GROMACS .gro file of C-alpha atoms in nm:
model
  453
    1MET     CA    1   2.600   2.326  -0.961
    2SER     CA    2   2.859   2.101  -1.126
    3THR     CA    3   2.812   1.728  -1.178
    4ASP     CA    4   3.066   1.649  -0.905
    5SER     CA    5   2.885   1.879  -0.665
    6VAL     CA    6   2.548   1.713  -0.743
    7ILE     CA    7   2.697   1.369  -0.679
    8THR     CA    8   2.849   1.488  -0.351
    9HIS     CA    9   2.517   1.630  -0.232
   10VAL     CA   10   2.323   1.320  -0.338
   11VAL     CA   11   2.561   1.087  -0.152
   12ALA     CA   12   2.543   1.303   0.160
   13ALA     CA   13   2.164   1.331   0.139
   14LEU     CA   14   2.128   0.952   0.100
   15ALA     CA   15   2.346   0.893   0.405
   16VAL     CA   16   2.134   1.129   0.617
   17VAL     CA   17   1.802   0.995   0.483
   18ILE     CA   18   1.885   0.627   0.535
   19ALA     CA   19   2.034   0.686   0.881
   20ALA     CA   20   1.742   0.900   0.999
   21SER     CA   21   1.482   0.661   0.856
   22HIS     CA   22   1.646   0.361   1.020
   23ALA     CA   23   1.683   0.536   1.357
   24LEU     CA   24   1.325   0.669   1.374
   25GLY     CA   25   1.187   0.345   1.229
   26ALA     CA   26   1.357   0.150   1.508
   27ALA     CA   27   1.228   0.400   1.765
   28ALA     CA   28   0.873   0.356   1.633
   29ARG     CA   29   0.896  -0.021   1.665
   30LYS     CA   30   1.012   0.013   2.028
   31LEU     CA   31   0.698   0.218   2.090
   32GLY     CA   32   0.484  -0.061   1.946
   33GLN     CA   33   0.426   0.112   1.612
   34PRO     CA   34   0.512   0.003   1.257
   35ALA     CA   35   0.849   0.128   1.135
   36VAL     CA   36   0.678   0.323   0.857
   37ILE     CA   37   0.548   0.570   1.117
   38GLY     CA   38   0.900   0.662   1.224
   39GLN     CA   39   1.031   0.659   0.868
   40LEU     CA   40   0.768   0.903   0.751
   41PHE     CA   41   0.833   1.126   1.051
   42ALA     CA   42   1.200   1.121   0.948
   43GLY     CA   43   1.099   1.254   0.608
   44ILE     CA   44   0.883   1.526   0.763
   45ALA     CA   45   1.165   1.620   1.003
   46LEU     CA   46   1.412   1.648   0.714
   47GLY     CA   47   1.174   1.868   0.516
   48PRO     CA   48   1.073   2.232   0.537
   49SER     CA   49   0.835   2.166   0.828
   50LEU     CA   50   1.123   2.114   1.074
   51LEU     CA   51   1.471   2.123   0.921
   52GLY     CA   52   1.362   2.418   0.710
   53LEU     CA   53   1.287   2.618   1.026
   54LEU     CA   54   1.645   2.598   1.150
   55PRO     CA   55   1.865   2.904   1.093
   56GLY     CA   56   2.151   2.897   0.850
   57GLY     CA   57   1.966   2.736   0.559
   58ALA     CA   58   2.031   2.379   0.676
   59TYR     CA   59   1.751   2.237   0.461
   60GLU     CA   60   1.861   2.415   0.143
   61SER     CA   61   2.224   2.313   0.206
   62LEU     CA   62   2.144   1.944   0.255
   63PHE     CA   63   1.870   1.915  -0.010
   64PRO     CA   64   1.935   2.179  -0.278
   65LYS     CA   65   1.685   2.196  -0.562
   66GLN     CA   66   1.938   2.055  -0.808
   67ILE     CA   67   1.938   1.712  -0.641
   68GLN     CA   68   1.559   1.684  -0.601
   69PRO     CA   69   1.513   1.518  -0.944
   70VAL     CA   70   1.780   1.260  -0.859
   71LEU     CA   71   1.619   1.172  -0.526
   72THR     CA   72   1.276   1.157  -0.691
   73ALA     CA   73   1.411   0.919  -0.956
   74LEU     CA   74   1.559   0.693  -0.688
   75ALA     CA   75   1.226   0.696  -0.503
   76GLN     CA   76   1.043   0.594  -0.821
   77VAL     CA   77   1.286   0.305  -0.879
   78ALA     CA   78   1.223   0.190  -0.522
   79LEU     CA   79   0.848   0.193  -0.591
   80VAL     CA   80   0.896  -0.009  -0.911
   81PHE     CA   81   1.076  -0.288  -0.725
   82PHE     CA   82   0.836  -0.275  -0.432
   83LEU     CA   83   0.519  -0.284  -0.644
   84PHE     CA   84   0.663  -0.557  -0.866
   85ALA     CA   85   0.706  -0.772  -0.556
   86VAL     CA   86   0.349  -0.693  -0.445
   87GLY     CA   87   0.212  -0.788  -0.785
   88TYR     CA   88   0.421  -1.105  -0.797
   89GLU     CA   89   0.281  -1.219  -0.463
   90LEU     CA   90  -0.080  -1.122  -0.533
   91ASP     CA   91  -0.310  -1.425  -0.532
   92LEU     CA   92  -0.673  -1.354  -0.619
   93ARG     CA   93  -0.760  -1.725  -0.595
   94LEU     CA   94  -0.847  -1.648  -0.233
   95LEU     CA   95  -1.173  -1.498  -0.358
   96ARG     CA   96  -1.283  -1.839  -0.479
   97GLN     CA   97  -1.183  -2.019  -0.161
   98GLN     CA   98  -1.343  -1.835   0.130
   99SER     CA   99  -1.673  -1.650   0.152
  100ALA     CA  100  -1.541  -1.454   0.452
  101VAL     CA  101  -1.255  -1.311   0.244
  102THR     CA  102  -1.493  -1.228  -0.041
  103ALA     CA  103  -1.744  -1.052   0.185
  104VAL     CA  104  -1.482  -0.855   0.377
  105SER     CA  105  -1.295  -0.760   0.059
  106VAL     CA  106  -1.601  -0.633  -0.127
  107SER     CA  107  -1.741  -0.435   0.166
  108GLY     CA  108  -1.396  -0.312   0.276
  109PHE     CA  109  -1.351  -0.172  -0.073
  110ALA     CA  110  -1.701  -0.046  -0.155
  111LEU     CA  111  -1.804   0.130   0.168
  112PRO     CA  112  -1.484   0.341   0.205
  113MET     CA  113  -1.515   0.431  -0.165
  114LEU     CA  114  -1.870   0.553  -0.106
  115MET     CA  115  -1.767   0.741   0.208
  116GLY     CA  116  -1.471   0.903   0.031
  117ALA     CA  117  -1.693   1.021  -0.253
  118GLY     CA  118  -1.973   1.118  -0.013
  119ILE     CA  119  -1.769   1.355   0.203
  120VAL     CA  120  -1.656   1.545  -0.107
  121LEU     CA  121  -2.015   1.576  -0.229
  122LEU     CA  122  -2.131   1.687   0.117
  123PHE     CA  123  -1.852   1.945   0.167
  124PRO     CA  124  -1.752   2.058  -0.184
  125GLY     CA  125  -1.662   2.409  -0.073
  126GLY     CA  126  -1.440   2.290   0.211
  127PHE     CA  127  -1.249   2.049  -0.010
  128ALA     CA  128  -1.213   2.306  -0.288
  129SER     CA  129  -1.070   2.552  -0.035
  130VAL     CA  130  -0.822   2.311   0.122
  131ASN     CA  131  -0.723   2.187  -0.224
  132GLY     CA  132  -0.615   2.524  -0.353
  133GLY     CA  133  -0.932   2.599  -0.545
  134ARG     CA  134  -0.910   2.290  -0.765
  135PRO     CA  135  -1.251   2.175  -0.889
  136THR     CA  136  -1.431   1.897  -0.704
  137ASP     CA  137  -1.503   1.720  -1.031
  138THR     CA  138  -1.548   1.351  -1.108
  139THR     CA  139  -1.172   1.292  -1.116
  140PHE     CA  140  -1.128   1.439  -0.769
  141VAL     CA  141  -1.429   1.254  -0.626
  142LEU     CA  142  -1.301   0.919  -0.757
  143TYR     CA  143  -0.952   0.994  -0.630
  144MET     CA  144  -1.076   1.066  -0.277
  145ALA     CA  145  -1.280   0.746  -0.294
  146VAL     CA  146  -0.967   0.547  -0.373
  147ALA     CA  147  -0.765   0.730  -0.107
  148LEU     CA  148  -1.005   0.614   0.164
  149SER     CA  149  -1.034   0.258   0.031
  150ILE     CA  150  -0.665   0.166   0.058
  151THR     CA  151  -0.532  -0.077   0.318
  152ALA     CA  152  -0.153  -0.096   0.343
  153VAL     CA  153  -0.078  -0.466   0.305
  154PRO     CA  154   0.295  -0.456   0.395
  155VAL     CA  155   0.232  -0.250   0.708
  156LEU     CA  156  -0.061  -0.476   0.798
  157ALA     CA  157   0.164  -0.781   0.769
  158SER     CA  158   0.411  -0.623   1.011
  159ILE     CA  159   0.134  -0.534   1.260
  160ILE     CA  160  -0.017  -0.883   1.245
  161LYS     CA  161   0.322  -1.034   1.322
  162ASP     CA  162   0.407  -0.787   1.599
  163GLN     CA  163   0.066  -0.824   1.766
  164GLY     CA  164   0.082  -1.204   1.774
  165LEU     CA  165  -0.201  -1.247   1.524
  166LEU     CA  166  -0.001  -1.450   1.273
  167GLY     CA  167  -0.195  -1.767   1.194
  168SER     CA  168  -0.509  -1.649   1.372
  169ARG     CA  169  -0.844  -1.628   1.194
  170PRO     CA  170  -0.876  -1.245   1.214
  171GLY     CA  171  -0.518  -1.192   1.098
  172THR     CA  172  -0.549  -1.430   0.804
  173ILE     CA  173  -0.886  -1.296   0.686
  174ALA     CA  174  -0.769  -0.934   0.718
  175MET     CA  175  -0.445  -1.005   0.535
  176ALA     CA  176  -0.613  -1.185   0.245
  177SER     CA  177  -0.888  -0.924   0.221
  178ALA     CA  178  -0.642  -0.635   0.224
  179GLY     CA  179  -0.457  -0.782  -0.071
  180VAL     CA  180  -0.781  -0.810  -0.269
  181ILE     CA  181  -0.892  -0.458  -0.168
  182ASP     CA  182  -0.571  -0.304  -0.297
  183ALA     CA  183  -0.593  -0.511  -0.615
  184LEU     CA  184  -0.939  -0.362  -0.674
  185SER     CA  185  -0.823  -0.010  -0.589
  186TRP     CA  186  -0.537   0.011  -0.841
  187PRO     CA  187  -0.756  -0.019  -1.153
  188VAL     CA  188  -0.988   0.254  -1.022
  189LEU     CA  189  -0.688   0.479  -0.963
  190ALA     CA  190  -0.570   0.402  -1.317
  191VAL     CA  191  -0.909   0.513  -1.451
  192VAL     CA  192  -0.873   0.837  -1.255
  193LEU     CA  193  -0.534   0.911  -1.408
  194VAL     CA  194  -0.575   0.777  -1.759
  195GLY     CA  195  -0.721   1.098  -1.901
  196GLY     CA  196  -0.407   1.296  -1.817
  197GLU     CA  197  -0.411   1.673  -1.834
  198ASP     CA  198  -0.639   1.668  -2.135
  199GLY     CA  199  -0.956   1.523  -1.992
  200SER     CA  200  -1.148   1.505  -2.321
  201VAL     CA  201  -1.351   1.194  -2.396
  202ARG     CA  202  -1.142   1.125  -2.707
  203THR     CA  203  -0.813   1.139  -2.517
  204TRP     CA  204  -0.955   0.922  -2.241
  205ALA     CA  205  -1.086   0.664  -2.490
  206VAL     CA  206  -0.755   0.648  -2.680
  207LYS     CA  207  -0.551   0.598  -2.365
  208VAL     CA  208  -0.790   0.337  -2.230
  209ALA     CA  209  -0.768   0.147  -2.558
  210LEU     CA  210  -0.388   0.162  -2.553
  211LEU     CA  211  -0.382   0.050  -2.191
  212VAL     CA  212  -0.612  -0.244  -2.263
  213LEU     CA  213  -0.395  -0.348  -2.559
  214TYR     CA  214  -0.086  -0.327  -2.339
  215VAL     CA  215  -0.242  -0.540  -2.066
  216LEU     CA  216  -0.346  -0.801  -2.323
  217ALA     CA  217   0.004  -0.801  -2.471
  218MET     CA  218   0.156  -0.856  -2.128
  219LEU     CA  219  -0.084  -1.140  -2.048
  220PHE     CA  220  -0.084  -1.325  -2.379
  221ALA     CA  221   0.255  -1.241  -2.530
  222VAL     CA  222   0.503  -1.143  -2.261
  223ARG     CA  223   0.388  -1.394  -1.999
  224PRO     CA  224   0.427  -1.705  -2.224
  225VAL     CA  225   0.775  -1.589  -2.327
  226LEU     CA  226   0.870  -1.535  -1.963
  227ALA     CA  227   0.731  -1.877  -1.871
  228TRP     CA  228   0.944  -2.039  -2.143
  229TRP     CA  229   1.253  -1.849  -2.031
  230MET     CA  230   1.212  -1.915  -1.659
  231ARG     CA  231   1.158  -2.290  -1.711
  232ARG     CA  232   1.475  -2.347  -1.910
  233PRO     CA  233   1.684  -2.629  -1.758
  234GLY     CA  234   1.967  -2.514  -1.536
  235LEU     CA  235   1.856  -2.150  -1.528
  236SER     CA  236   1.992  -1.990  -1.211
  237ALA     CA  237   1.872  -1.690  -1.012
  238ALA     CA  238   2.163  -1.492  -1.156
  239HIS     CA  239   1.985  -1.510  -1.494
  240GLN     CA  240   1.630  -1.474  -1.361
  241VAL     CA  241   1.670  -1.155  -1.160
  242PRO     CA  242   1.805  -0.935  -1.445
  243VAL     CA  243   1.515  -1.046  -1.665
  244ALA     CA  244   1.262  -0.962  -1.393
  245VAL     CA  245   1.423  -0.623  -1.332
  246THR     CA  246   1.420  -0.545  -1.703
  247VAL     CA  247   1.054  -0.642  -1.738
  248ALA     CA  248   0.955  -0.440  -1.429
  249LEU     CA  249   1.137  -0.124  -1.541
  250ALA     CA  250   1.023  -0.153  -1.903
  251SER     CA  251   0.661  -0.207  -1.801
  252ALA     CA  252   0.681   0.089  -1.564
  253TRP     CA  253   0.816   0.304  -1.848
  254VAL     CA  254   0.527   0.204  -2.077
  255THR     CA  255   0.252   0.290  -1.828
  256ASN     CA  256   0.425   0.616  -1.743
  257ALA     CA  257   0.438   0.701  -2.114
  258LEU     CA  258   0.063   0.630  -2.133
  259GLY     CA  259   0.003   0.906  -1.881
  260LEU     CA  260  -0.039   0.681  -1.578
  261HIS     CA  261   0.236   0.616  -1.325
  262VAL     CA  262   0.529   0.376  -1.298
  263ILE     CA  263   0.353   0.185  -1.021
  264PHE     CA  264   0.091   0.042  -1.257
  265GLY     CA  265   0.348  -0.103  -1.494
  266ALA     CA  266   0.544  -0.247  -1.203
  267LEU     CA  267   0.233  -0.411  -1.059
  268LEU     CA  268   0.136  -0.557  -1.396
  269ALA     CA  269   0.487  -0.692  -1.448
  270GLY     CA  270   0.468  -0.867  -1.112
  271VAL     CA  271   0.127  -1.014  -1.191
  272VAL     CA  272   0.238  -1.164  -1.525
  273MET     CA  273   0.566  -1.300  -1.390
  274PRO     CA  274   0.540  -1.684  -1.391
  275ARG     CA  275   0.526  -1.857  -1.054
  276LEU     CA  276   0.638  -2.195  -0.932
  277PRO     CA  277   0.428  -2.501  -1.030
  278ASP     CA  278   0.241  -2.486  -0.696
  279GLY     CA  279   0.138  -2.124  -0.763
  280SER     CA  280   0.371  -1.965  -0.508
  281PRO     CA  281   0.627  -1.694  -0.591
  282ASP     CA  282   0.988  -1.800  -0.649
  283GLY     CA  283   1.184  -1.679  -0.348
  284ARG     CA  284   1.511  -1.675  -0.543
  285LEU     CA  285   1.359  -1.414  -0.770
  286LEU     CA  286   1.155  -1.228  -0.510
  287ARG     CA  287   1.409  -1.174  -0.233
  288PRO     CA  288   1.669  -0.973  -0.429
  289LEU     CA  289   1.402  -0.732  -0.553
  290GLN     CA  290   1.260  -0.700  -0.202
  291ASP     CA  291   1.606  -0.625  -0.065
  292VAL     CA  292   1.681  -0.357  -0.323
  293GLY     CA  293   1.337  -0.202  -0.287
  294GLY     CA  294   1.362  -0.206   0.092
  295LEU     CA  295   1.703  -0.037   0.079
  296LEU     CA  296   1.576   0.247  -0.139
  297LEU     CA  297   1.233   0.293   0.022
  298PRO     CA  298   1.369   0.542   0.282
  299VAL     CA  299   1.428   0.778  -0.010
  300PHE     CA  300   1.058   0.751  -0.096
  301PHE     CA  301   0.963   0.823   0.266
  302ALA     CA  302   1.195   1.123   0.264
  303ILE     CA  303   1.042   1.262  -0.056
  304SER     CA  304   0.692   1.199   0.083
  305GLY     CA  305   0.772   1.368   0.412
  306MET     CA  306   0.943   1.666   0.252
  307ALA     CA  307   0.624   1.738   0.056
  308VAL     CA  308   0.434   1.780   0.385
  309VAL     CA  309   0.440   2.151   0.471
  310LEU     CA  310   0.261   2.173   0.803
  311GLY     CA  311   0.328   2.544   0.825
  312GLY     CA  312   0.105   2.601   0.524
  313LEU     CA  313  -0.208   2.468   0.695
  314TYR     CA  314  -0.487   2.686   0.834
  315ALA     CA  315  -0.694   2.637   1.147
  316SER     CA  316  -1.001   2.582   0.929
  317ASP     CA  317  -0.827   2.284   0.768
  318LEU     CA  318  -0.867   2.091   1.091
  319LEU     CA  319  -1.238   2.052   1.023
  320ILE     CA  320  -1.170   1.882   0.689
  321LEU     CA  321  -0.905   1.668   0.860
  322ALA     CA  322  -1.162   1.557   1.117
  323VAL     CA  323  -1.414   1.476   0.844
  324ILE     CA  324  -1.156   1.272   0.651
  325CYS     CA  325  -1.039   1.083   0.961
  326VAL     CA  326  -1.391   1.000   1.081
  327ALA     CA  327  -1.496   0.881   0.735
  328ALA     CA  328  -1.178   0.675   0.694
  329VAL     CA  329  -1.205   0.502   1.032
  330VAL     CA  330  -1.581   0.446   1.039
  331SER     CA  331  -1.599   0.313   0.684
  332LYS     CA  332  -1.315   0.063   0.724
  333VAL     CA  333  -1.398  -0.062   1.072
  334ALA     CA  334  -1.771  -0.086   1.002
  335ALA     CA  335  -1.723  -0.255   0.665
  336GLY     CA  336  -1.476  -0.510   0.797
  337SER     CA  337  -1.659  -0.584   1.120
  338LEU     CA  338  -2.014  -0.612   0.985
  339SER     CA  339  -1.918  -0.815   0.678
  340ALA     CA  340  -1.710  -1.055   0.887
  341ARG     CA  341  -1.995  -1.091   1.135
  342GLY     CA  342  -2.226  -1.156   0.840
  343THR     CA  343  -2.021  -1.467   0.761
  344ARG     CA  344  -2.078  -1.586   1.122
  345GLN     CA  345  -1.739  -1.487   1.263
  346PRO     CA  346  -1.738  -1.415   1.640
  347TRP     CA  347  -1.791  -1.051   1.730
  348ARG     CA  348  -1.442  -0.995   1.873
  349ASP     CA  349  -1.282  -1.152   1.567
  350SER     CA  350  -1.502  -0.934   1.347
  351LEU     CA  351  -1.400  -0.618   1.529
  352LEU     CA  352  -1.034  -0.715   1.502
  353ILE     CA  353  -1.074  -0.762   1.128
  354GLY     CA  354  -1.231  -0.417   1.094
  355VAL     CA  355  -0.954  -0.255   1.298
  356LEU     CA  356  -0.685  -0.431   1.096
  357LEU     CA  357  -0.834  -0.314   0.767
  358ASN     CA  358  -0.804   0.045   0.892
  359THR     CA  359  -0.426   0.017   0.862
  360ARG     CA  360  -0.283   0.255   0.607
  361GLY     CA  361   0.075   0.369   0.559
  362LEU     CA  362   0.308   0.284   0.274
  363THR     CA  363   0.044   0.199   0.014
  364GLU     CA  364  -0.155   0.509   0.108
  365LEU     CA  365   0.157   0.721   0.067
  366ILE     CA  366   0.203   0.583  -0.283
  367VAL     CA  367  -0.152   0.682  -0.376
  368LEU     CA  368  -0.107   1.027  -0.223
  369ASN     CA  369   0.219   1.087  -0.408
  370VAL     CA  370   0.055   0.983  -0.735
  371GLY     CA  371  -0.227   1.231  -0.674
  372LEU     CA  372   0.014   1.510  -0.584
  373GLN     CA  373   0.231   1.452  -0.892
  374ALA     CA  374  -0.075   1.438  -1.117
  375GLY     CA  375  -0.203   1.769  -0.977
  376ILE     CA  376  -0.527   1.615  -0.847
  377ILE     CA  377  -0.449   1.724  -0.492
  378GLY     CA  378  -0.249   2.020  -0.370
  379PRO     CA  379   0.005   2.053  -0.087
  380ARG     CA  380  -0.249   2.136   0.186
  381LEU     CA  381  -0.482   1.844   0.117
  382TYR     CA  382  -0.180   1.618   0.068
  383ALA     CA  383  -0.056   1.712   0.416
  384LEU     CA  384  -0.399   1.641   0.568
  385LEU     CA  385  -0.421   1.300   0.399
  386VAL     CA  386  -0.070   1.210   0.517
  387VAL     CA  387  -0.171   1.299   0.873
  388MET     CA  388  -0.483   1.081   0.831
  389ALA     CA  389  -0.267   0.791   0.714
  390LEU     CA  390  -0.037   0.832   1.015
  391LEU     CA  391  -0.322   0.856   1.267
  392THR     CA  392  -0.518   0.557   1.135
  393THR     CA  393  -0.206   0.340   1.115
  394ALA     CA  394  -0.082   0.445   1.460
  395ALA     CA  395  -0.422   0.368   1.614
  396THR     CA  396  -0.426   0.006   1.493
  397GLY     CA  397  -0.189  -0.135   1.755
  398PRO     CA  398  -0.356   0.026   2.060
  399LEU     CA  399  -0.704  -0.074   1.937
  400ILE     CA  400  -0.590  -0.435   1.894
  401ARG     CA  401  -0.449  -0.440   2.246
  402LEU     CA  402  -0.775  -0.292   2.375
  403LEU     CA  403  -0.979  -0.566   2.210
  404ARG     CA  404  -0.746  -0.831   2.349
  405ARG     CA  405  -0.748  -0.694   2.702
  406PRO     CA  406  -1.005  -0.928   2.867
  407ALA     CA  407  -0.829  -1.196   3.070
  408ASP     CA  408  -1.056  -1.470   2.939
  409LEU     CA  409  -0.953  -1.415   2.574
  410PRO     CA  410  -0.800  -1.740   2.444
  411PRO     CA  411  -0.451  -1.721   2.298
  412ASP     CA  412  -0.572  -1.786   1.942
  413LEU     CA  413  -0.814  -1.490   1.969
  414HIS     CA  414  -1.130  -1.695   1.905
  415THR     CA  415  -1.426  -1.636   2.130
  416ASP     CA  416  -1.546  -1.990   2.075
  417ALA     CA  417  -1.468  -2.176   2.399
  418ARG     CA  418  -1.381  -2.497   2.218
  419PRO     CA  419  -1.004  -2.546   2.221
  420THR     CA  420  -0.802  -2.638   1.917
  421ASP     CA  421  -0.483  -2.836   1.933
  422ALA     CA  422  -0.396  -2.857   1.566
  423ARG     CA  423  -0.071  -2.678   1.490
  424PRO     CA  424   0.123  -2.662   1.167
  425GLU     CA  425   0.499  -2.697   1.154
  426GLY     CA  426   0.548  -2.331   1.237
  427GLY     CA  427   0.351  -2.367   1.558
  428ALA     CA  428   0.067  -2.131   1.466
  429LEU     CA  429  -0.278  -2.232   1.571
  430VAL     CA  430  -0.507  -2.357   1.297
  431PRO     CA  431  -0.870  -2.245   1.339
  432ASP     CA  432  -1.114  -2.520   1.418
  433VAL     CA  433  -1.394  -2.598   1.172
  434ARG     CA  434  -1.738  -2.529   1.310
  435PRO     CA  435  -2.040  -2.696   1.152
  436GLY     CA  436  -2.260  -2.474   0.943
  437THR     CA  437  -2.002  -2.198   0.895
  438ASP     CA  438  -1.748  -2.121   0.629
  439THR     CA  439  -1.454  -2.125   0.866
  440ALA     CA  440  -1.220  -2.385   0.732
  441PRO     CA  441  -0.853  -2.289   0.778
  442LEU     CA  442  -0.782  -2.001   0.549
  443PRO     CA  443  -0.489  -2.023   0.312
  444SER     CA  444  -0.207  -1.784   0.383
  445THR     CA  445  -0.160  -1.507   0.134
  446GLY     CA  446   0.170  -1.398  -0.006
  447ALA     CA  447   0.034  -1.055  -0.082
  448GLY     CA  448   0.215  -0.790   0.108
  449THR     CA  449   0.515  -0.985   0.230
  450ALA     CA  450   0.725  -0.750   0.030
  451PRO     CA  451   0.950  -0.531   0.245
  452SER     CA  452   0.754  -0.456   0.559
  453PRO     CA  453   0.846  -0.108   0.667
   0.00000   0.00000   0.00000
């Protein structure tokens, strides 16, 4: 295929991918679901599972093998911008401010990790079979633990807004906790991948040492230089954005060269990027990267969906799917609900927090793609985990509406009968402070306000 032909096919494929993702994303929102559900279905529909079944070779004509590397590269660039924005907004100071966020974050991370590892240890033969005979070694066990621990912060932000939970106690605690959970999950995933194909102790130790040196260089060398540059008098956004893009792409290249993935470098670049004096992200810098990332994310959904080959699944795989789904739902809902109740939150608020933490989606897809590219999981297990991510995310909205169904539920979702009249400028209700509990108004978290699919 000539260069001109590749360009023609890429342009046509992008037009179809963006149009289909937008249309099905809008349809999902009309059905009360996050747009990511429809966007991922668009990718599955454009892949071999549906388009590939049509006569005439429609799939091969629209997405020939020669353009797959180009689409994959565009998807990786979208992830770099998206994860940079997530890292830039991440604020771990929440852990020091609210015991409820700390308790929910730790349990919402630890229990799903244990459940993810536990199901592999309980059913090693089943997972080895569905994973193409790959060994259920320590790397695989840790990977499955991470896969069940993830909460998709951007999708959660969209659900909280759509369900009228913005500014409520459950929504705020869940949002802050989800950001911390994902921040804890990324380093574990990095440990899983750092050994690369050669899993020897020496290789692992060398790469860990290089990674630690790189993180220290970013924190103590790159960050001060960026702070000096960004605080120069008269510096406009036109000069800030190219610097941020360069740092994000260069950092992604370094971590990829270390045998990890571009997402880790992008996250680290966002974390070290200097903020405004009040600690908040600079919107002039953040919005352009969000816009570019959001525009290209449909390509990532398409690549993710095309890798799902439903026709390659066996009837016996449904048992492993059921095990994964039960473990994913029970661990997240139980961890969130019981830990929130342990900090003296009302039971209905606690259940809402647990249900919200069960939201997966975009962030889960990133983890699954990393595992597939690294060879930790095969196509069949990848397809099952994608289905799990879809089911758990799609169930969040209906479960929230079920918990809110009683007619006597106050508008601010608190079961405490005492009314509260305090409202900030935006009109959202501010939780009242009850004596003897750690329920002062929670600070809002910027984490996850990157493009909300």
